[in-house]
């Protein structure tokens, strides 16, 4: 390890040489590589975490560039998977960090396969289905996770330590989490940075094992209106919570198992995940597709037909842009790709 690289961070006494050493042996999982994910990833890679795993199912689009800090115009032009573009940029920033990139849906199986080895999970998703899944897995495998969300000029963050404080499910009945999305009311980049400032600081505390310093409160802010608050959640933890209570049933784990298609948050897009697994053969697919415009890179094949765009991934998933209707999307998928 270069002695200069982390000198300013080692001078910060809550981290110090000992904390830096601890950090270099830790593994962080970031779920989602959008605005929150790229910001957290860059900070943690520069800070010298030992191993970082990124999981995301999507590819870079022009509308991402305003706030998703690891991506470039050429990434958007070639529709590179976010995980691939992010990993390549992060490796330029710090070659000492081991980076794993997974172009996958963050489903139960995918996350569960990682959790045995992960020290902290960061929520950088845009939907509550995945968050509730992370919430249950965090309790089951005793891995702390850090909730984060932002939209417009406001955001929220909260650190969940399994077995200790209230989980996300406990909170959801009490604290309004809102239903607006970036696609309906937009988002400004400083709101993203404010959320990740909290998420990464909490992660650093966990990595250097300074548990006493953890923020026990739910943080919310609105940068445009200059409003900041932190809510005490001590009394919100529920004994009968199905996720963190005394007799947990982990409801998100069984529900998730059944989900095979989903409307992506705030986008005119449906994702279909076929039941059969196995790698998709793009050559075979191209032979079967009706006439349309095909663009392809090593990771995905996109196919435009009329107002719709189908994006096929190697792992079998398909994104269908141009509709929010699951039934319509499934019908079209079956028609063009044969189910
Ligand atoms: Zn709970």
Coordinates of C-alpha atoms and ligand atoms in Angstrom, one line a residue:
X1 CA 0.0 0.0 0.0
X2 CA 1.4 3.4 -1.0
X3 CA 2.1 5.4 2.2
X4 CA 1.0 8.7 0.6
X5 CA -2.3 7.6 -0.9
X6 CA -4.3 7.4 2.3
X7 CA -2.2 9.9 4.4
X8 CA -5.0 12.5 5.0
X9 CA -7.5 9.8 5.9
X10 CA -5.0 8.1 8.3
X11 CA -4.5 11.5 10.0
X12 CA -8.2 11.6 10.8
X13 CA -8.0 10.1 14.2
X14 CA -11.2 8.0 14.2
X15 CA -9.8 6.1 11.2
X16 CA -6.0 6.3 11.8
X17 CA -3.5 3.6 10.7
X18 CA -5.5 0.9 12.4
X19 CA -8.8 1.8 10.7
X20 CA -7.1 2.0 7.4
X21 CA -5.7 -1.5 7.9
X22 CA -9.2 -2.8 8.9
X23 CA -10.8 -1.2 5.9
X24 CA -8.4 -2.9 3.5
X25 CA -9.7 -6.2 4.7
X26 CA -13.4 -5.4 4.3
X27 CA -16.0 -6.2 1.6
X28 CA -18.8 -3.8 0.7
X29 CA -21.8 -4.6 -1.6
X30 CA -23.5 -1.8 -3.4
X31 CA -26.9 -2.7 -4.7
X32 CA -27.7 -0.5 -7.7
X33 CA -25.2 1.4 -9.8
X34 CA -27.1 4.6 -10.6
X35 CA -26.6 8.0 -8.9
X36 CA -26.3 6.8 -5.3
X37 CA -24.3 3.7 -6.3
X38 CA -21.7 5.5 -8.5
X39 CA -21.1 8.2 -5.8
X40 CA -20.7 5.7 -3.0
X41 CA -18.5 3.5 -5.1
X42 CA -16.1 6.3 -6.0
X43 CA -15.8 7.4 -2.4
X44 CA -15.2 3.9 -1.1
X45 CA -12.7 3.0 -3.8
X46 CA -10.7 6.2 -3.2
X47 CA -10.9 5.5 0.6
X48 CA -9.3 2.1 0.1
X49 CA -11.9 -0.5 0.9
X50 CA -10.5 -4.0 0.3
X51 CA -13.2 -5.4 -1.9
X52 CA -16.2 -3.7 -3.6
X53 CA -19.0 -5.6 -5.3
X54 CA -21.4 -3.8 -7.6
X55 CA -24.7 -5.3 -8.8
X56 CA -27.0 -3.7 -11.4
X57 CA -29.2 -4.9 -14.2
X58 CA -29.2 -1.8 -16.4
X59 CA -27.1 0.0 -19.0
X60 CA -26.0 3.6 -19.3
X61 CA -28.3 6.1 -20.9
X62 CA -27.9 9.8 -21.7
X63 CA -30.4 10.9 -19.0
X64 CA -28.0 9.3 -16.4
X65 CA -25.0 11.5 -17.2
X66 CA -26.3 14.6 -15.2
X67 CA -25.8 12.8 -11.9
X68 CA -24.3 9.4 -12.3
X69 CA -20.7 10.3 -11.8
X70 CA -18.7 7.4 -13.1
X71 CA -20.2 7.4 -16.6
X72 CA -19.1 9.1 -19.8
X73 CA -20.7 10.1 -23.1
X74 CA -19.1 7.1 -24.8
X75 CA -20.6 4.7 -22.2
X76 CA -24.1 6.1 -23.0
X77 CA -23.4 6.0 -26.8
X78 CA -22.5 2.3 -26.6
X79 CA -25.2 1.4 -24.0
X80 CA -22.6 -0.2 -21.8
X81 CA -23.9 -2.0 -18.8
X82 CA -23.5 0.3 -15.8
X83 CA -21.5 -2.3 -13.9
X84 CA -19.0 -2.6 -16.7
X85 CA -18.6 1.2 -17.2
X86 CA -18.3 1.7 -13.4
X87 CA -15.8 -1.0 -12.8
X88 CA -13.5 0.2 -15.6
X89 CA -13.6 3.8 -14.2
X90 CA -13.1 2.7 -10.6
X91 CA -10.0 0.6 -11.6
X92 CA -8.4 3.7 -13.0
X93 CA -9.0 5.5 -9.7
X94 CA -7.5 2.9 -7.4
X95 CA -6.0 -0.4 -8.7
X96 CA -5.5 -1.7 -5.1
X97 CA -9.2 -2.3 -4.6
X98 CA -10.6 -5.6 -5.8
X99 CA -13.8 -4.8 -7.7
X100 CA -16.4 -7.3 -8.7
X101 CA -19.1 -6.3 -11.1
X102 CA -22.3 -8.3 -11.6
X103 CA -24.7 -7.5 -14.5
X104 CA -27.7 -9.1 -12.8
X105 CA -31.0 -8.4 -11.2
X106 CA -30.5 -8.0 -7.4
X107 CA -32.8 -10.8 -6.6
X108 CA -32.8 -13.1 -3.6
X109 CA -30.5 -15.7 -5.1
X110 CA -28.0 -13.2 -6.4
X111 CA -27.8 -11.3 -3.1
X112 CA -27.8 -14.4 -0.9
X113 CA -24.9 -15.9 -2.8
X114 CA -22.8 -12.8 -1.8
X115 CA -23.8 -12.2 1.8
X116 CA -21.7 -14.8 3.5
X117 CA -18.7 -12.7 2.7
X118 CA -20.0 -9.1 2.8
X119 CA -19.4 -6.7 5.8
X120 CA -21.8 -3.9 4.8
X121 CA -24.6 -3.5 2.1
X122 CA -25.4 -0.1 0.7
X123 CA -28.9 0.6 -0.7
X124 CA -28.5 2.4 -4.0
X125 CA -31.7 1.0 -5.6
X126 CA -34.7 2.9 -6.7
X127 CA -37.5 0.6 -5.5
X128 CA -39.0 -0.8 -2.3
X129 CA -39.2 -4.4 -3.5
X130 CA -35.4 -4.6 -3.6
X131 CA -35.0 -2.7 -0.3
X132 CA -37.4 -5.0 1.5
X133 CA -35.5 -7.9 0.2
X134 CA -32.2 -6.4 1.4
X135 CA -33.9 -5.7 4.7
X136 CA -34.9 -9.3 5.3
X137 CA -31.6 -10.7 4.1
X138 CA -29.7 -8.3 6.4
X139 CA -31.7 -9.6 9.3
X140 CA -31.3 -13.2 8.3
X141 CA -27.5 -13.0 7.6
X142 CA -26.7 -10.3 10.2
X143 CA -25.2 -7.9 7.7
X144 CA -25.7 -4.2 8.4
X145 CA -27.2 -2.1 5.6
X146 CA -27.6 1.6 4.9
X147 CA -30.8 2.8 3.4
X148 CA -30.6 5.8 1.1
X149 CA -33.1 7.5 -1.2
X150 CA -33.4 10.8 -3.0
X151 CA -35.7 12.6 -5.4
X152 CA -36.1 16.2 -6.4
X153 CA -33.9 18.2 -3.8
X154 CA -34.6 16.0 -0.8
X155 CA -33.3 12.8 0.5
X156 CA -33.1 10.3 3.4
X157 CA -30.7 7.9 4.9
X158 CA -30.8 5.4 7.8
X159 CA -28.4 2.8 9.1
X160 CA -29.9 -0.6 10.0
X161 CA -27.9 -2.9 12.3
X162 CA -29.7 -6.3 12.5
X163 CA -30.6 -7.3 16.0
X164 CA -30.1 -3.8 17.3
X165 CA -32.3 -1.0 15.9
X166 CA -35.6 -0.7 14.0
X167 CA -35.5 -2.2 10.5
X168 CA -37.0 -0.6 7.3
X169 CA -40.2 -2.5 7.7
X170 CA -40.7 -1.2 11.2
X171 CA -40.1 2.3 9.9
X172 CA -42.4 2.1 6.9
X173 CA -45.6 2.1 8.9
X174 CA -44.5 5.3 10.7
X175 CA -42.4 7.4 8.4
X176 CA -43.8 8.6 5.1
X177 CA -41.3 7.4 2.4
X178 CA -43.1 9.0 -0.5
X179 CA -44.0 7.7 -3.9
X180 CA -42.4 10.2 -6.2
X181 CA -39.7 9.1 -8.6
X182 CA -36.8 10.8 -10.4
X183 CA -38.8 10.4 -13.6
X184 CA -41.8 12.3 -12.4
X185 CA -40.3 15.2 -10.4
X186 CA -36.6 14.9 -11.3
X187 CA -33.6 15.1 -9.1
X188 CA -30.6 17.4 -8.6
X189 CA -27.1 16.0 -8.2
X190 CA -26.3 17.7 -4.8
X191 CA -29.3 15.8 -3.3
X192 CA -27.6 12.6 -4.4
X193 CA -24.2 13.7 -2.9
X194 CA -25.9 14.6 0.4
X195 CA -27.4 11.2 0.7
X196 CA -24.2 9.4 -0.2
X197 CA -22.2 11.6 2.2
X198 CA -24.3 10.1 5.0
X199 CA -24.2 6.5 3.5
X200 CA -20.4 6.5 3.0
X201 CA -19.7 8.1 6.4
X202 CA -21.8 5.4 8.1
X203 CA -20.1 2.7 6.0
X204 CA -16.6 4.0 7.0
X205 CA -17.7 3.8 10.7
X206 CA -18.7 0.2 10.2
X207 CA -15.5 -0.7 8.3
X208 CA -13.3 0.7 11.0
X209 CA -15.5 -0.8 13.7
X210 CA -16.4 2.5 15.4
X211 CA -19.9 1.4 16.2
X212 CA -20.4 4.0 18.9
X213 CA -20.2 6.7 16.3
X214 CA -23.0 5.3 14.2
X215 CA -26.0 7.7 13.6
X216 CA -28.9 6.2 15.3
X217 CA -31.4 8.6 13.8
X218 CA -33.3 8.7 10.5
X219 CA -31.9 11.6 8.5
X220 CA -34.0 13.7 6.1
X221 CA -33.3 16.9 4.3
X222 CA -34.3 19.3 1.5
X223 CA -31.4 21.1 0.1
X224 CA -33.4 23.6 -2.0
X225 CA -35.5 24.6 1.0
X226 CA -32.6 24.4 3.4
X227 CA -34.4 22.0 5.8
X228 CA -32.6 19.3 7.7
X229 CA -33.9 17.0 10.3
X230 CA -33.1 13.8 12.1
X231 CA -35.8 11.7 13.6
X232 CA -35.3 9.5 16.7
X233 CA -36.5 6.0 15.9
X234 CA -35.6 4.3 19.2
X235 CA -39.3 3.5 20.0
X236 CA -40.3 2.4 16.5
X237 CA -38.7 -1.1 16.6
X238 CA -41.6 -3.6 16.8
X239 CA -41.4 -6.9 18.7
X240 CA -43.8 -8.5 16.3
X241 CA -42.1 -7.2 13.1
X242 CA -42.0 -10.0 10.5
X243 CA -38.5 -9.0 9.5
X244 CA -36.7 -8.0 12.7
X245 CA -39.1 -9.2 15.5
X246 CA -38.8 -12.1 17.8
X247 CA -40.4 -14.6 15.4
X248 CA -39.3 -13.4 11.9
X249 CA -41.0 -14.8 8.8
X250 CA -39.0 -12.7 6.3
X251 CA -41.9 -12.0 4.0
X252 CA -39.9 -10.3 1.2
X253 CA -38.0 -13.5 0.7
X254 CA -41.0 -15.6 -0.3
X255 CA -42.7 -12.8 -2.3
X256 CA -39.5 -12.2 -4.3
X257 CA -39.3 -15.8 -5.3
X258 CA -42.5 -15.5 -7.3
X259 CA -41.7 -12.2 -9.1
X260 CA -40.7 -12.7 -12.6
X261 CA -41.6 -9.4 -14.2
X262 CA -41.6 -5.9 -12.9
X263 CA -42.3 -2.4 -14.0
X264 CA -39.1 -0.4 -13.5
X265 CA -39.4 2.5 -11.2
X266 CA -40.6 5.6 -12.9
X267 CA -39.6 4.4 -16.3
X268 CA -41.8 3.5 -19.2
X269 CA -40.2 0.0 -19.0
X270 CA -41.0 -3.5 -18.0
X271 CA -38.4 -6.1 -17.1
X272 CA -39.1 -9.7 -17.8
X273 CA -37.0 -12.4 -16.3
X274 CA -37.8 -15.8 -17.9
X275 CA -38.2 -18.7 -15.5
X276 CA -35.6 -20.8 -17.4
X277 CA -32.0 -19.8 -16.6
X278 CA -28.9 -20.1 -18.7
X279 CA -27.0 -17.8 -21.0
X280 CA -28.8 -16.3 -23.9
X281 CA -27.3 -17.0 -27.3
X282 CA -27.3 -13.7 -29.2
X283 CA -26.6 -15.3 -32.6
X284 CA -29.5 -17.6 -32.3
X285 CA -31.7 -14.7 -31.1
X286 CA -30.7 -12.5 -34.1
X287 CA -31.9 -15.2 -36.5
X288 CA -35.3 -15.3 -34.9
X289 CA -36.0 -11.6 -34.5
X290 CA -38.4 -10.0 -37.0
X291 CA -37.1 -7.0 -39.0
X292 CA -36.0 -4.1 -36.9
X293 CA -32.8 -2.2 -35.9
X294 CA -30.3 -4.3 -33.9
X295 CA -27.4 -2.8 -31.9
X296 CA -25.2 -5.0 -30.0
X297 CA -22.2 -5.0 -27.6
X298 CA -20.6 -8.0 -25.8
X299 CA -23.1 -7.6 -22.9
X300 CA -26.4 -6.9 -24.5
X301 CA -28.4 -6.8 -27.7
X302 CA -30.9 -4.0 -28.3
X303 CA -33.6 -4.3 -30.8
X304 CA -35.9 -1.5 -31.9
X305 CA -39.3 -2.2 -33.5
X306 CA -41.7 0.7 -33.9
X307 CA -42.2 2.5 -30.6
X308 CA -40.7 -0.3 -28.6
X309 CA -37.1 -1.2 -27.7
X310 CA -36.2 -4.6 -26.4
X311 CA -32.9 -5.0 -24.6
X312 CA -31.7 -8.6 -24.2
X313 CA -29.1 -9.4 -21.6
X314 CA -26.8 -12.5 -21.5
X315 CA -28.4 -13.7 -18.2
X316 CA -31.8 -14.1 -19.9
X317 CA -33.5 -10.9 -18.8
X318 CA -35.2 -8.5 -21.2
X319 CA -36.1 -4.9 -20.7
X320 CA -39.0 -3.7 -22.8
X321 CA -39.0 0.1 -23.2
X322 CA -42.2 1.8 -24.4
X323 CA -44.7 0.3 -22.1
X324 CA -45.7 0.1 -18.4
X325 CA -48.2 -2.7 -19.0
X326 CA -46.8 -6.1 -17.9
X327 CA -49.3 -8.1 -19.9
X328 CA -48.6 -6.1 -23.1
X329 CA -44.9 -6.5 -22.5
X330 CA -45.1 -10.2 -22.0
X331 CA -47.3 -10.6 -25.1
X332 CA -44.8 -8.7 -27.2
X333 CA -41.9 -10.6 -25.7
X334 CA -43.5 -13.9 -26.6
X335 CA -44.3 -12.7 -30.1
X336 CA -40.7 -11.6 -30.9
X337 CA -38.6 -13.9 -28.8
X338 CA -40.8 -17.0 -28.5
X339 CA -41.4 -16.9 -24.8
Ligands
LIG1 ZN1 -38.5 -4.5 11.9

